[in-house]
Coordinates of C-alpha atoms and ligand atoms in Angstrom, one line a residue:
M1 CA 0.0 0.0 0.0
A2 CA 1.3 3.4 -0.9
S3 CA 2.0 6.0 1.8
Y4 CA 1.0 8.9 -0.3
S5 CA -0.7 10.0 -3.5
R6 CA 1.0 12.5 -5.8
I7 CA -0.1 14.6 -8.9
T8 CA 2.0 13.4 -11.8
G9 CA 0.3 15.4 -14.6
T10 CA -2.2 18.2 -15.1
G11 CA -4.3 19.2 -18.1
S12 CA -7.2 21.5 -19.0
Y13 CA -9.5 22.6 -21.8
L14 CA -11.5 25.6 -22.5
P15 CA -14.2 25.6 -25.3
P16 CA -13.0 28.0 -28.1
R17 CA -15.8 30.6 -27.8
R18 CA -14.4 33.4 -25.7
V19 CA -17.0 35.9 -24.6
T20 CA -15.8 39.2 -23.2
N21 CA -17.8 41.4 -20.8
D22 CA -18.5 43.8 -23.7
D23 CA -19.8 40.9 -25.8
L24 CA -22.0 39.8 -23.0
A25 CA -23.2 43.3 -22.3
R26 CA -24.2 43.6 -26.0
E27 CA -26.1 40.3 -25.9
L28 CA -27.9 41.3 -22.6
A29 CA -28.8 44.8 -24.0
Q30 CA -30.8 43.0 -26.7
R31 CA -33.0 41.6 -23.9
G32 CA -33.2 45.1 -22.3
I33 CA -30.8 44.2 -19.5
E34 CA -28.0 46.6 -18.6
T35 CA -24.5 45.7 -17.5
S36 CA -21.0 46.9 -18.3
D37 CA -17.4 45.7 -18.5
Q38 CA -16.6 48.2 -15.7
W39 CA -19.2 46.8 -13.3
I40 CA -18.2 43.2 -13.9
I41 CA -14.5 43.9 -13.5
E42 CA -14.9 46.1 -10.4
R43 CA -17.1 43.6 -8.5
T44 CA -15.6 40.3 -9.7
G45 CA -12.3 40.7 -11.6
I46 CA -13.8 38.8 -14.5
R47 CA -13.0 40.1 -18.0
A48 CA -14.0 37.1 -20.1
R49 CA -15.3 33.6 -20.0
H50 CA -15.7 30.7 -22.4
F51 CA -19.0 29.2 -23.4
A52 CA -19.3 25.7 -25.0
A53 CA -21.2 25.2 -28.2
P54 CA -24.8 23.8 -27.6
E55 CA -23.9 20.2 -28.5
V56 CA -20.8 20.1 -26.3
T57 CA -21.2 18.3 -23.0
S58 CA -19.2 18.2 -19.7
S59 CA -17.7 14.8 -20.7
D60 CA -16.5 16.3 -24.0
L61 CA -14.6 19.0 -22.1
A62 CA -13.4 16.4 -19.5
F63 CA -12.1 14.2 -22.3
E64 CA -9.8 17.0 -23.7
A65 CA -8.6 17.9 -20.2
A66 CA -8.0 14.3 -19.3
R67 CA -6.0 13.7 -22.5
H68 CA -3.7 16.6 -21.7
A69 CA -3.2 15.4 -18.1
L70 CA -2.4 11.8 -19.2
E71 CA 0.1 13.1 -21.7
A72 CA 1.8 15.3 -19.0
A73 CA 1.9 12.3 -16.7
G74 CA 3.3 10.0 -19.5
R75 CA 0.4 7.6 -18.9
Q76 CA -2.0 5.8 -21.2
A77 CA -5.8 5.8 -20.4
S78 CA -5.5 2.0 -20.0
E79 CA -3.2 2.5 -17.0
V80 CA -5.9 4.5 -15.1
D81 CA -7.7 2.4 -12.5
L82 CA -10.0 5.0 -11.1
I83 CA -12.0 7.9 -12.7
I84 CA -13.7 10.6 -10.7
V85 CA -15.5 13.6 -12.3
A86 CA -16.6 16.5 -10.2
T87 CA -19.5 18.2 -11.9
S88 CA -22.8 19.8 -11.3
T89 CA -23.7 20.0 -14.9
P90 CA -23.5 16.3 -15.9
D91 CA -24.3 15.1 -19.5
M92 CA -27.3 13.2 -18.2
V93 CA -29.3 12.6 -15.0
F94 CA -27.6 9.2 -15.2
P95 CA -25.2 7.5 -15.9
S96 CA -22.4 9.5 -14.5
S97 CA -20.2 11.8 -16.7
A98 CA -17.3 9.7 -15.4
A99 CA -18.7 6.6 -17.0
I100 CA -19.3 8.5 -20.2
L101 CA -15.7 9.9 -20.1
Q102 CA -14.3 6.4 -19.5
N103 CA -15.9 5.2 -22.7
K104 CA -14.6 8.3 -24.6
L105 CA -11.1 7.4 -23.4
G106 CA -11.6 4.0 -25.0
V107 CA -11.2 2.0 -21.8
A108 CA -13.4 -0.1 -19.5
G109 CA -13.5 -1.9 -16.2
C110 CA -12.1 0.6 -13.7
P111 CA -14.5 2.3 -11.2
A112 CA -15.9 5.6 -12.5
F113 CA -18.2 7.9 -10.7
D114 CA -19.2 11.6 -10.3
V115 CA -18.8 13.7 -7.2
Q116 CA -21.4 16.5 -6.7
A117 CA -20.2 19.2 -4.4
V118 CA -20.7 22.1 -6.8
C119 CA -17.7 24.5 -6.7
S120 CA -16.0 22.4 -3.9
G121 CA -16.3 19.3 -6.2
F122 CA -12.6 19.1 -7.2
V123 CA -11.2 19.2 -3.6
Y124 CA -13.8 16.6 -2.6
A125 CA -12.9 14.4 -5.6
L126 CA -9.2 14.8 -5.0
T127 CA -9.6 13.9 -1.3
V128 CA -11.6 10.8 -2.2
A129 CA -9.0 9.7 -4.8
D130 CA -6.2 10.3 -2.3
A131 CA -8.0 8.1 0.3
M132 CA -8.6 5.3 -2.3
I133 CA -4.9 5.3 -3.3
R134 CA -3.6 5.3 0.2
T135 CA -5.9 2.4 1.1
G136 CA -4.7 0.4 -1.9
T137 CA -8.0 0.6 -3.8
A138 CA -6.4 2.4 -6.7
N139 CA -2.9 3.3 -8.0
C140 CA -3.5 5.7 -10.9
A141 CA -6.5 8.0 -10.7
L142 CA -7.8 10.5 -13.1
V143 CA -9.5 13.3 -11.2
V144 CA -11.4 15.8 -13.3
G145 CA -13.6 18.9 -12.8
A146 CA -15.8 19.7 -15.8
E147 CA -18.7 22.0 -16.2
V148 CA -21.0 23.6 -18.8
F149 CA -22.5 26.2 -16.4
S150 CA -23.7 28.3 -19.3
R151 CA -26.6 25.7 -19.6
I152 CA -28.0 26.6 -16.2
L153 CA -27.6 30.4 -16.4
D154 CA -30.6 32.6 -16.6
F155 CA -29.6 35.3 -19.1
N156 CA -32.4 37.5 -17.9
D157 CA -30.7 37.7 -14.5
R158 CA -27.7 40.0 -14.6
T159 CA -26.7 39.3 -11.0
T160 CA -25.6 35.7 -11.9
C161 CA -25.2 35.3 -15.7
V162 CA -22.1 37.5 -15.9
L163 CA -20.2 35.4 -13.3
F164 CA -19.9 31.9 -14.8
G165 CA -18.1 30.1 -17.6
D166 CA -17.5 26.6 -19.1
G167 CA -14.3 24.5 -19.0
A168 CA -12.5 21.4 -17.6
G169 CA -9.3 20.6 -15.7
A170 CA -7.8 17.3 -14.8
V171 CA -5.0 15.7 -12.8
V172 CA -3.4 12.3 -12.8
L173 CA -3.0 11.2 -9.1
E174 CA -0.6 8.3 -8.5
A175 CA 0.5 6.2 -5.6
S176 CA 3.8 7.4 -4.3
E177 CA 6.3 6.9 -1.5
T178 CA 7.1 10.6 -1.4
P179 CA 4.3 13.2 -0.4
G180 CA 2.1 14.2 -2.4
I181 CA -1.1 15.2 -0.8
L182 CA -0.2 16.3 2.7
A183 CA -3.7 16.9 4.2
S184 CA -7.2 17.8 3.4
D185 CA -10.3 19.2 5.2
L186 CA -13.8 19.0 3.9
H187 CA -17.1 20.4 5.1
A188 CA -20.8 20.9 4.3
D189 CA -23.7 22.7 5.9
G190 CA -27.0 21.9 4.3
K191 CA -28.9 24.7 6.0
H192 CA -27.5 27.1 3.4
V193 CA -29.1 25.2 0.5
G194 CA -31.1 28.2 -0.6
I195 CA -28.3 30.8 -1.1
L196 CA -26.8 29.0 -4.1
C197 CA -28.8 26.4 -5.9
V198 CA -30.5 25.2 -9.1
P199 CA -33.8 24.2 -7.5
G200 CA -35.4 22.4 -10.5
H201 CA -35.6 18.6 -11.0
V202 CA -37.0 16.2 -13.6
S203 CA -40.4 14.7 -12.7
G204 CA -43.0 13.0 -14.8
G205 CA -41.2 13.9 -18.1
Q206 CA -41.0 17.5 -17.2
V207 CA -38.7 19.9 -15.4
T208 CA -40.4 21.0 -12.2
G209 CA -39.2 24.1 -10.4
T210 CA -36.6 26.4 -12.0
P211 CA -33.7 24.8 -13.9
F212 CA -31.7 28.1 -13.5
L213 CA -29.0 29.0 -11.1
H214 CA -30.2 31.1 -8.1
M215 CA -27.8 32.9 -5.8
D216 CA -27.9 35.3 -2.9
G217 CA -24.5 36.9 -3.8
Q218 CA -23.9 38.8 -0.6
A219 CA -24.7 35.8 1.6
V220 CA -22.4 33.6 -0.4
F221 CA -19.7 36.3 -0.3
K222 CA -19.7 36.5 3.5
L223 CA -19.8 32.8 4.1
A224 CA -17.0 32.1 1.5
V225 CA -14.5 34.5 3.0
R226 CA -15.0 33.0 6.5
V227 CA -14.9 29.3 5.6
L228 CA -12.0 29.6 3.2
E229 CA -9.7 30.9 6.0
E230 CA -11.0 28.2 8.4
A231 CA -10.4 25.4 5.9
A232 CA -6.9 26.6 5.1
R233 CA -6.0 26.9 8.7
A234 CA -7.4 23.4 9.6
T235 CA -5.5 21.8 6.6
L236 CA -2.2 23.5 7.6
A237 CA -2.7 22.3 11.2
K238 CA -3.3 18.7 10.0
A239 CA -0.2 18.8 7.9
G240 CA 1.9 20.4 10.7
K241 CA 2.6 23.4 8.5
T242 CA 2.1 27.2 8.7
D243 CA 1.1 30.0 6.4
A244 CA 4.7 30.5 5.6
D245 CA 5.0 27.0 4.1
I246 CA 2.5 27.9 1.3
D247 CA 4.3 28.6 -2.0
W248 CA 1.0 29.0 -4.0
L249 CA -2.6 29.5 -3.1
I250 CA -5.1 28.3 -5.7
P251 CA -8.6 29.1 -4.4
H252 CA -11.8 28.5 -6.3
Q253 CA -11.9 31.1 -9.0
A254 CA -15.2 32.9 -8.3
N255 CA -14.4 36.5 -7.4
I256 CA -11.1 38.3 -7.1
R257 CA -12.2 40.1 -4.0
I258 CA -12.9 36.8 -2.2
M259 CA -9.6 35.4 -3.4
E260 CA -7.5 38.4 -2.4
G261 CA -9.3 38.5 1.0
T262 CA -8.3 34.9 1.6
A263 CA -4.7 35.5 0.7
K264 CA -4.6 38.5 3.0
K265 CA -6.0 36.5 5.9
L266 CA -3.3 33.9 5.3
K267 CA -0.7 36.7 5.2
L268 CA 0.4 35.6 1.7
D269 CA 1.9 38.0 -0.8
R270 CA -0.4 38.8 -3.7
E271 CA 2.2 37.1 -6.1
K272 CA 1.5 33.8 -4.4
L273 CA -2.2 33.9 -5.5
I274 CA -2.9 32.1 -8.7
V275 CA -5.6 34.0 -10.6
T276 CA -7.4 32.8 -13.8
V277 CA -10.9 34.1 -12.9
H278 CA -10.3 37.2 -15.1
E279 CA -10.1 34.9 -18.2
H280 CA -12.3 31.9 -17.2
G281 CA -15.0 33.4 -15.0
N282 CA -16.3 31.0 -12.4
T283 CA -16.2 27.5 -13.9
S284 CA -17.4 25.8 -10.6
A285 CA -15.8 22.3 -10.1
A286 CA -13.4 23.0 -13.1
S287 CA -12.0 26.2 -11.7
I288 CA -9.2 24.8 -9.4
P289 CA -7.8 22.2 -11.8
L290 CA -8.0 24.8 -14.7
A291 CA -6.0 27.3 -12.6
L292 CA -3.5 24.6 -11.4
D293 CA -2.8 23.5 -15.0
D294 CA -2.5 27.1 -16.1
A295 CA 0.1 27.8 -13.3
V296 CA 2.0 24.6 -14.1
R297 CA 2.2 25.2 -17.8
S298 CA 3.2 28.9 -17.3
G299 CA 6.1 27.7 -15.2
K300 CA 4.8 29.3 -11.9
V301 CA 4.1 26.1 -10.0
K302 CA 7.1 23.8 -10.1
K303 CA 7.9 20.3 -8.9
G304 CA 8.4 20.4 -5.1
D305 CA 6.3 23.5 -4.5
T306 CA 3.7 23.4 -1.7
V307 CA 0.3 24.4 -3.0
M308 CA -3.0 25.1 -1.1
L309 CA -6.1 24.3 -3.2
E310 CA -9.4 25.7 -1.8
G311 CA -13.0 25.1 -2.9
V312 CA -16.3 26.7 -1.7
G313 CA -19.7 26.5 -3.2
G314 CA -23.4 25.3 -3.1
G315 CA -24.5 23.0 -0.4
F316 CA -23.0 24.9 1.3
T317 CA -19.7 23.0 0.8
W318 CA -16.1 23.9 1.4
G319 CA -12.7 22.4 1.8
A320 CA -9.0 22.5 1.2
V321 CA -6.2 20.2 0.0
L322 CA -2.5 21.0 0.8
L323 CA 0.0 19.2 -1.5
D324 CA 3.5 19.1 -2.6
M325 CA 3.8 19.0 -6.4
Ligands
COA401 C1 -22.5 38.8 -7.1 C2 -21.6 39.9 -6.6 C3 -20.5 40.2 -7.6 C4 -22.5 41.2 -6.5 O1 -21.7 42.2 -6.0 P1 -22.2 43.2 -4.8 O2 -21.2 44.2 -4.6 O3 -22.7 42.3 -3.7 O4 -23.4 43.9 -5.6 P2 -24.9 43.9 -5.1 O5 -25.6 42.6 -5.3 O6 -25.0 44.6 -3.8 O7 -25.5 44.9 -6.3 C5 -25.1 46.2 -6.4 C6 -25.9 46.9 -7.5 O8 -25.4 46.4 -8.7 C7 -26.5 45.9 -9.5 N1 -26.0 44.8 -10.4 C8 -26.1 43.5 -10.1 N2 -25.6 42.8 -11.1 C9 -25.2 43.7 -12.0 C10 -24.6 43.6 -13.3 N3 -24.2 42.4 -13.9 N4 -24.3 44.7 -14.0 C11 -24.6 45.9 -13.5 N5 -25.2 46.1 -12.3 C12 -25.5 45.0 -11.6 C13 -27.5 45.5 -8.5 O9 -28.8 45.5 -9.1 C14 -27.3 46.6 -7.5 O10 -28.0 47.7 -7.9 P3 -28.8 48.7 -6.9 O11 -27.8 49.1 -5.9 O12 -29.4 49.7 -7.7 O13 -29.8 47.8 -6.2 C15 -21.0 39.6 -5.2 O14 -22.1 39.5 -4.2 C16 -20.3 38.3 -5.2 O15 -19.3 38.1 -5.8 N6 -20.8 37.3 -4.4 C17 -20.2 36.0 -4.3 C18 -20.5 35.2 -5.6 C19 -19.8 34.0 -5.7 O16 -18.6 34.0 -5.5 N7 -20.5 32.9 -6.1 C20 -19.9 31.7 -6.3 C21 -19.5 31.0 -5.1 S1 -19.1 29.4 -5.4

């Protein structure tokens, strides 16, 4: 049984259609809804996001990200013995997007399942994969965050539709005798269901309730700032580390103000904060692996660096993973 699990490759994929704030403002204006590049940048830090074409699904984006991660790890899909996809916008009600991804990768047999923890999905999925590797259930896991959030946005609601985008990120996580994942800390508090949700469901052949994302932005903001600090501190304590040991902070990419607030509370220099929200918007479960891959490929995050990943989202869910690359 391996003592640790370690990331051996990262990958990501963004659908080609890039929509700037000005593009979106023009589209919304046609519906009589007013927004502006300036408002969106000032409140969120977002300048652009990517939207998938109507026929493209989460598993399509996951497939591209997974291919890149496998290539970076020097692994074939046939060597993967566990597939976990974190998504809140799965291809179907069932089966899981992980099972669909497995088939697209041309392999069969290994366990494949989805994790649904909204924007905390990737840190949840990574923690599950780490535990399965350390108990000997798997050796080489593919852990993916993939979303087509554009499908659940109400483009008549300017308070939410400007915030989100589509994309996917993936890592290959392998058994290792050197650390790896150092510690993680996951939480949920279901009493906050109503502040961030898509309350619709399928019943009797119809969608009942609303199939669009609903959010109380200010309530989410306040909760996020508090729990992100708590999760980071709890994870550092479990690993026997301090703020000073963090080389890079990769929080869920939802809002630059939440991210900078978290970095400040952890007494980290702004340069240690990995930021992709300006180009990706909030891609929910995909945001952390997308940002991680971006930072690895740009040469910022290097082998041996200590990285804090932090997720927060609907549920309410939150959590962190501290790891050595
Ligand atoms: C959503 C969010 C950006 C809104 O910012 P805010 O500073 O709280 O703004 P408010 O909701 O108070 O709205 C301020 C004003 O801007 C307006 N506004 C809202 N969306 C707008 C838009 N897209 N364009 C222009 N004006 C907008 C509001 O109507 C309001 O106008 P009013 O003062 O005349 O009533 C912010 O609350 C936030 O980021 N929350 C967390 C969201 C998040 O991270 N979610 C994902 C977590 S996983």
